[in-house]
Tab-separated table of C-alpha atoms and ligand atoms in Angstrom:
chain	number	residue	atom	x	y	z
A	1008	MET	CA	90.209	91.360	91.100
A	1009	LYS	CA	87.110	89.461	89.999
A	1010	TYR	CA	85.492	87.013	92.415
A	1011	ILE	CA	82.578	84.639	92.258
A	1012	ALA	CA	80.886	84.282	95.627
A	1013	ARG	CA	77.902	82.426	97.021
A	1014	VAL	CA	75.259	83.987	99.256
A	1015	SER	CA	75.677	82.106	102.537
A	1016	GLU	CA	73.439	84.184	104.793
A	1017	LYS	CA	70.897	86.945	104.335
A	1018	ILE	CA	69.191	88.569	107.292
A	1019	TYR	CA	67.568	91.894	107.960
A	1020	LEU	CA	69.320	94.067	110.499
A	1021	THR	CA	66.305	96.212	111.320
A	1022	GLU	CA	62.693	95.156	111.877
A	1023	ASN	CA	61.557	97.612	109.196
A	1024	GLN	CA	63.817	95.718	106.743
A	1025	HIS	CA	65.537	98.902	105.566
A	1026	PHE	CA	68.965	97.370	106.160
A	1027	TRP	CA	70.057	93.860	105.215
A	1028	LEU	CA	73.212	91.947	106.007
A	1029	ILE	CA	74.378	89.709	103.181
A	1030	LYS	CA	77.186	87.257	103.764
A	1031	LEU	CA	79.148	86.090	100.741
A	1032	GLU	CA	81.385	83.047	100.735
A	1033	LEU	CA	84.120	83.339	98.120
A	1034	THR	CA	84.313	80.417	95.710
A	1035	LYS	CA	86.582	81.506	92.819
A	1036	PRO	CA	89.137	82.454	93.991
A	1037	ASP	CA	88.333	81.536	97.571
A	1038	ARG	CA	90.586	83.950	99.477
A	1039	ILE	CA	90.732	87.754	99.645
A	1040	SER	CA	93.098	90.249	101.218
A	1041	PHE	CA	91.673	93.722	101.862
A	1042	THR	CA	92.056	96.699	104.162
A	1043	ALA	CA	89.195	97.781	106.422
A	1044	GLY	CA	87.259	100.572	104.707
A	1045	GLN	CA	87.505	99.202	101.160
A	1046	TYR	CA	84.495	98.236	99.064
A	1047	ALA	CA	83.270	95.693	96.524
A	1048	SER	CA	81.564	96.360	93.218
A	1049	LEU	CA	78.681	93.983	92.697
A	1050	ARG	CA	77.237	93.057	89.315
A	1051	VAL	CA	73.522	93.672	89.755
A	1052	ASP	CA	71.965	92.867	86.372
A	1053	GLU	CA	72.354	90.897	83.185
A	1054	ARG	CA	73.781	93.853	81.276
A	1055	GLY	CA	76.623	94.214	83.747
A	1056	MET	CA	75.366	97.195	85.736
A	1057	ARG	CA	77.213	97.530	89.030
A	1058	ARG	CA	76.704	98.963	92.503
A	1059	SER	CA	79.315	99.569	95.182
A	1060	TYR	CA	79.006	98.168	98.707
A	1061	SER	CA	81.535	98.690	101.469
A	1062	ILE	CA	82.921	95.541	103.019
A	1063	ALA	CA	81.079	95.011	106.294
A	1064	SER	CA	83.509	92.515	107.764
A	1065	THR	CA	87.090	92.692	108.989
A	1066	PRO	CA	90.182	91.598	107.058
A	1067	ASP	CA	90.860	88.610	109.346
A	1068	ASN	CA	88.013	86.842	107.544
A	1069	GLU	CA	89.770	85.932	104.287
A	1070	HIS	CA	87.246	83.494	102.833
A	1071	GLY	CA	84.221	85.705	102.642
A	1072	ILE	CA	82.934	89.237	102.850
A	1073	ASN	CA	79.805	90.719	104.361
A	1074	LEU	CA	77.800	93.539	102.848
A	1075	VAL	CA	75.130	95.744	104.389
A	1076	ALA	CA	72.615	97.126	101.940
A	1077	GLU	CA	70.140	99.891	102.546
A	1078	MET	CA	67.016	99.035	100.586
A	1079	VAL	CA	66.228	102.021	98.389
A	1080	PRO	CA	62.693	101.540	97.005
A	1081	GLY	CA	62.901	100.695	93.293
A	1082	GLY	CA	66.704	100.884	93.296
A	1083	VAL	CA	68.475	98.552	90.890
A	1084	GLY	CA	71.000	97.236	93.418
A	1085	SER	CA	68.444	97.145	96.219
A	1086	THR	CA	65.988	95.101	94.147
A	1087	TYR	CA	68.738	92.696	93.094
A	1088	LEU	CA	69.796	92.115	96.695
A	1089	GLN	CA	66.223	91.916	97.931
A	1090	LYS	CA	65.487	89.080	95.490
A	1091	ILE	CA	68.734	87.171	95.767
A	1092	LYS	CA	68.453	83.770	97.444
A	1093	LEU	CA	70.723	81.726	99.652
A	1094	GLY	CA	73.184	79.698	97.586
A	1095	GLU	CA	72.978	81.961	94.523
A	1096	GLU	CA	76.231	83.146	92.959
A	1097	VAL	CA	77.236	86.783	92.590
A	1098	GLU	CA	80.091	88.429	90.737
A	1099	ILE	CA	82.144	91.055	92.525
A	1100	LEU	CA	85.219	93.158	91.903
A	1101	ALA	CA	87.195	93.695	95.102
A	1102	PRO	CA	88.912	95.095	97.015
A	1103	LEU	CA	88.447	98.646	95.718
A	1104	GLY	CA	89.001	102.152	97.088
A	1105	GLN	CA	91.479	104.161	99.127
A	1106	PHE	CA	89.255	104.958	102.124
A	1107	VAL	CA	91.435	103.315	104.759
A	1108	ILE	CA	93.148	104.330	107.991
A	1109	GLN	CA	96.278	106.314	107.192
A	1110	LYS	CA	99.678	105.128	108.340
A	1111	THR	CA	100.656	106.585	111.681
A	1112	GLU	CA	104.477	106.692	111.740
A	1113	LEU	CA	104.706	110.463	111.625
A	1114	ARG	CA	101.748	111.500	113.728
A	1115	ASN	CA	99.670	110.667	116.708
A	1116	ASN	CA	96.284	112.164	115.955
A	1117	ASN	CA	93.169	110.887	117.671
A	1118	LEU	CA	90.636	109.286	115.352
A	1119	LEU	CA	87.201	110.737	114.725
A	1120	PHE	CA	84.677	108.721	112.708
A	1121	VAL	CA	81.558	110.402	111.375
A	1122	ALA	CA	78.885	108.467	109.492
A	1123	THR	CA	75.398	109.032	108.263
A	1124	GLY	CA	73.072	106.167	107.324
A	1125	SER	CA	74.804	103.190	105.720
A	1126	GLY	CA	78.021	105.241	105.805
A	1127	ILE	CA	78.583	103.416	109.095
A	1128	VAL	CA	79.607	100.258	107.185
A	1129	PRO	CA	83.260	101.005	106.293
A	1130	LEU	CA	83.742	102.820	109.617
A	1131	TRP	CA	82.406	99.805	111.529
A	1132	SER	CA	84.979	97.607	109.787
A	1133	MET	CA	87.788	100.103	110.524
A	1134	ILE	CA	86.795	100.493	114.193
A	1135	ASN	CA	86.471	96.744	114.841
A	1136	ASP	CA	89.734	96.040	113.044
A	1137	LEU	CA	91.603	98.796	114.909
A	1138	LEU	CA	90.371	97.834	118.368
A	1139	ILE	CA	90.254	94.048	118.145
A	1140	ASN	CA	92.973	93.158	115.649
A	1141	LYS	CA	95.374	96.098	115.834
A	1142	HIS	CA	95.053	96.966	119.560
A	1143	GLU	CA	94.819	100.675	118.757
A	1144	ARG	CA	95.459	102.862	121.827
A	1145	ARG	CA	94.617	106.307	120.436
A	1146	GLN	CA	91.342	108.011	121.368
A	1147	MET	CA	88.617	106.935	118.958
A	1148	ARG	CA	85.260	108.630	118.730
A	1149	LEU	CA	82.306	107.771	116.488
A	1150	HIS	CA	79.355	110.013	115.668
A	1151	TRP	CA	76.653	108.178	113.706
A	1152	GLY	CA	73.713	110.065	112.300
A	1153	MET	CA	70.557	108.090	111.556
A	1154	ARG	CA	66.934	108.958	110.989
A	1155	SER	CA	65.151	107.197	113.847
A	1156	GLU	CA	65.448	104.409	116.405
A	1157	GLU	CA	63.872	101.919	113.945
A	1158	ASP	CA	66.814	102.304	111.552
A	1159	LEU	CA	69.526	101.522	114.085
A	1160	PHE	CA	71.580	98.336	113.930
A	1161	TRP	CA	74.918	97.129	115.345
A	1162	VAL	CA	74.302	99.165	118.509
A	1163	ASP	CA	74.971	96.081	120.696
A	1164	ASN	CA	78.302	95.597	119.011
A	1165	LEU	CA	79.250	99.276	119.455
A	1166	GLU	CA	78.211	99.164	123.119
A	1167	ARG	CA	80.332	96.066	123.677
A	1168	LEU	CA	83.328	97.736	122.056
A	1169	ALA	CA	82.871	100.860	124.190
A	1170	GLU	CA	82.664	98.742	127.361
A	1171	THR	CA	85.739	96.708	126.457
A	1172	TYR	CA	87.953	99.482	125.086
A	1173	PRO	CA	87.944	102.683	127.182
A	1174	ASN	CA	89.578	104.614	124.309
A	1175	PHE	CA	86.419	104.155	122.187
A	1176	VAL	CA	83.329	106.308	122.648
A	1177	PHE	CA	80.334	106.542	120.344
A	1178	ASP	CA	77.317	108.808	119.972
A	1179	ILE	CA	74.199	108.211	117.948
A	1180	VAL	CA	72.449	111.268	116.576
A	1181	LEU	CA	68.866	110.929	115.338
A	1182	SER	CA	67.288	113.420	112.964
A	1183	LYS	CA	63.719	112.175	113.564
A	1184	PRO	CA	63.757	110.496	116.990
A	1185	SER	CA	60.762	109.408	119.026
A	1186	GLU	CA	59.807	111.438	122.086
A	1187	LYS	CA	61.624	108.910	124.275
A	1188	TRP	CA	65.034	109.669	122.729
A	1189	GLU	CA	67.198	111.480	125.273
A	1190	LEU	CA	70.491	111.671	123.412
A	1191	CYS	CA	71.652	114.023	120.695
A	1192	SER	CA	69.108	114.812	117.981
A	1193	GLY	CA	69.293	116.857	114.819
A	1194	HIS	CA	72.154	116.766	112.351
A	1195	VAL	CA	75.320	114.907	113.175
A	1196	GLN	CA	77.356	118.042	112.485
A	1197	ASP	CA	75.444	119.995	115.180
A	1198	CYS	CA	76.400	117.387	117.768
A	1199	LEU	CA	80.033	117.643	116.723
A	1200	MET	CA	79.855	121.323	117.713
A	1201	ARG	CA	78.387	120.312	121.083
A	1202	ASP	CA	80.948	117.572	121.743
A	1203	PHE	CA	84.094	119.375	120.668
A	1204	PRO	CA	83.784	122.943	121.985
A	1205	GLN	CA	87.569	122.988	122.390
A	1206	GLY	CA	88.064	122.226	118.678
A	1207	LEU	CA	89.602	119.307	116.820
A	1208	THR	CA	93.209	120.251	116.235
A	1209	GLN	CA	94.650	116.935	117.525
A	1210	TRP	CA	92.300	114.754	115.467
A	1211	GLU	CA	91.972	113.256	112.017
A	1212	ALA	CA	88.581	112.272	110.626
A	1213	TYR	CA	87.077	109.489	108.537
A	1214	VAL	CA	83.728	110.606	107.170
A	1215	CYS	CA	81.247	108.522	105.175
A	1216	GLY	CA	77.701	108.951	103.924
A	1217	ARG	CA	75.782	110.525	101.091
A	1218	GLN	CA	77.705	113.124	99.090
A	1219	ALA	CA	75.938	116.302	100.242
A	1220	VAL	CA	76.200	115.372	103.916
A	1221	VAL	CA	79.867	114.452	103.663
A	1222	ILE	CA	80.606	117.889	102.194
A	1223	GLU	CA	78.689	119.602	105.032
A	1224	ILE	CA	80.433	117.541	107.702
A	1225	ALA	CA	83.882	118.218	106.234
A	1226	ALA	CA	83.127	121.965	106.277
A	1227	LYS	CA	82.068	121.734	109.941
A	1228	LEU	CA	85.248	119.849	110.855
A	1229	GLU	CA	87.352	122.564	109.249
A	1230	GLU	CA	85.372	125.155	111.222
A	1231	LEU	CA	86.364	123.206	114.340
A	1232	GLY	CA	90.037	123.563	113.473
A	1233	MET	CA	90.749	120.313	111.655
A	1234	LYS	CA	93.174	120.624	108.759
A	1235	ARG	CA	91.666	119.747	105.380
A	1236	GLU	CA	94.418	117.165	104.769
A	1237	ASP	CA	93.396	115.352	107.972
A	1238	ILE	CA	89.849	114.712	106.695
A	1239	TYR	CA	89.415	111.471	104.718
A	1240	HIS	CA	86.056	110.655	103.215
A	1241	GLU	CA	84.000	108.271	101.120
A	1242	LYS	CA	80.934	109.616	99.334
A	1243	PHE	CA	78.073	107.214	98.656
A	1244	SER	CA	76.863	108.776	95.442
B	1431	FAD	C1	82.264	103.483	97.495
B	1431	FAD	C2	80.788	103.267	97.801
B	1431	FAD	C3	80.424	102.402	98.829
B	1431	FAD	C4	79.066	102.204	99.117
B	1431	FAD	N1	78.732	101.362	100.144
B	1431	FAD	C5	77.423	101.150	100.432
B	1431	FAD	C6	77.040	100.268	101.500
B	1431	FAD	O1	77.881	99.693	102.203
B	1431	FAD	N2	75.706	100.081	101.726
B	1431	FAD	C7	74.751	100.717	100.976
B	1431	FAD	O2	73.547	100.511	101.230
B	1431	FAD	N3	75.080	101.552	99.978
B	1431	FAD	C8	76.391	101.772	99.674
B	1431	FAD	N4	76.725	102.606	98.647
B	1431	FAD	C9	75.644	103.159	97.809
B	1431	FAD	C10	75.216	102.085	96.795
B	1431	FAD	O3	76.296	101.847	95.881
B	1431	FAD	C11	74.010	102.505	95.984
B	1431	FAD	O4	74.232	103.750	95.397
B	1431	FAD	C12	72.749	102.588	96.794
B	1431	FAD	O5	72.579	101.392	97.528
B	1431	FAD	C13	71.518	102.754	95.923
B	1431	FAD	O6	71.607	101.817	94.868
B	1431	FAD	P1	70.336	101.256	94.126
B	1431	FAD	O7	70.848	100.614	92.872
B	1431	FAD	O8	69.489	100.434	95.030
B	1431	FAD	O9	69.497	102.554	93.754
B	1431	FAD	P2	69.540	103.326	92.346
B	1431	FAD	O10	68.874	102.520	91.293
B	1431	FAD	O11	70.949	103.747	92.085
B	1431	FAD	O12	68.703	104.617	92.721
B	1431	FAD	C14	67.281	104.625	92.736
B	1431	FAD	C15	66.791	106.001	93.178
B	1431	FAD	O13	67.013	106.150	94.592
B	1431	FAD	C16	67.822	107.290	94.862
B	1431	FAD	N5	68.713	106.910	95.992
B	1431	FAD	C17	69.917	106.300	95.902
B	1431	FAD	N6	70.411	106.058	97.153
B	1431	FAD	C18	69.488	106.540	98.020
B	1431	FAD	C19	69.392	106.587	99.448
B	1431	FAD	N7	70.381	106.120	100.239
B	1431	FAD	N8	68.283	107.146	99.996
B	1431	FAD	C20	67.283	107.620	99.237
B	1431	FAD	N9	67.315	107.616	97.876
B	1431	FAD	C21	68.390	107.082	97.287
B	1431	FAD	C22	68.560	107.580	93.576
B	1431	FAD	O14	68.912	108.945	93.483
B	1431	FAD	C23	67.535	107.170	92.521
B	1431	FAD	O15	66.594	108.208	92.321
B	1431	FAD	C24	78.071	102.853	98.350
B	1431	FAD	C25	78.459	103.718	97.313
B	1431	FAD	C26	79.785	103.932	97.043
B	1431	FAD	C27	80.165	104.873	95.923
């Protein structure tokens, strides 16, 4: 469905300004129903070129959606969002995509979330929605691969969730950490090997990030005993 929305807030999430949070207030129509994990397609130039951004808010907010954009130097979508001003109107198509938590009637798998970079966005929405709105009781584990400490955001929120909900645990994995970093470093898939030596047969996974990494992570999950049909993914191509 096509929406017109107004930029109501725009802030950077990291001091290096690599990641921005953009809040959109829906004007026409002014209400949306979506499932956590879905995305919006944003018109980013006069000719109608579009870029996809996962919805970085939870479905209980029906009058607006948030987006988180990684600023790719020279990128068409990145430049559009970098320049956009408060109060300006944008055109979006939403909600789109099938990357959502699967129905649970027939199974009781634990939930593994694996993200790299801005791939955290749909997983963040799923995790917040599951814990806060849906009172999910299954074990939930997030592995988030990022480059360095300077690129991290939402860590406070994840820490709060982990403190409040004992069934949620998260790990951050940095590929280029500073010397002070004491937690897992390297590729996110290496830390999966470390954290699940007993394998992943009772789990299903939601994986999101750039295409090549998603393929590597899915292969690693299968190596750890996860069935291919239990791996759901979104590739940011
Ligand atoms: C379903 C879906 C959901 C998505 N959700 C999000 C989201 O929530 N947040 C988000 O930031 N992005 C998301 N993306 C990716 C987003 O749509 C754009 O592809 C990305 O932001 C780059 O767009 P751009 O127009 O700025 O760059 P482009 O003009 O498309 O690319 C410019 C150059 O940068 C390269 N490039 C593209 N992305 C990267 C990158 N990450 N790092 C380094 N080089 C790159 C390209 O290969 C190209 O050479 C999503 C993609 C899909 C398919």
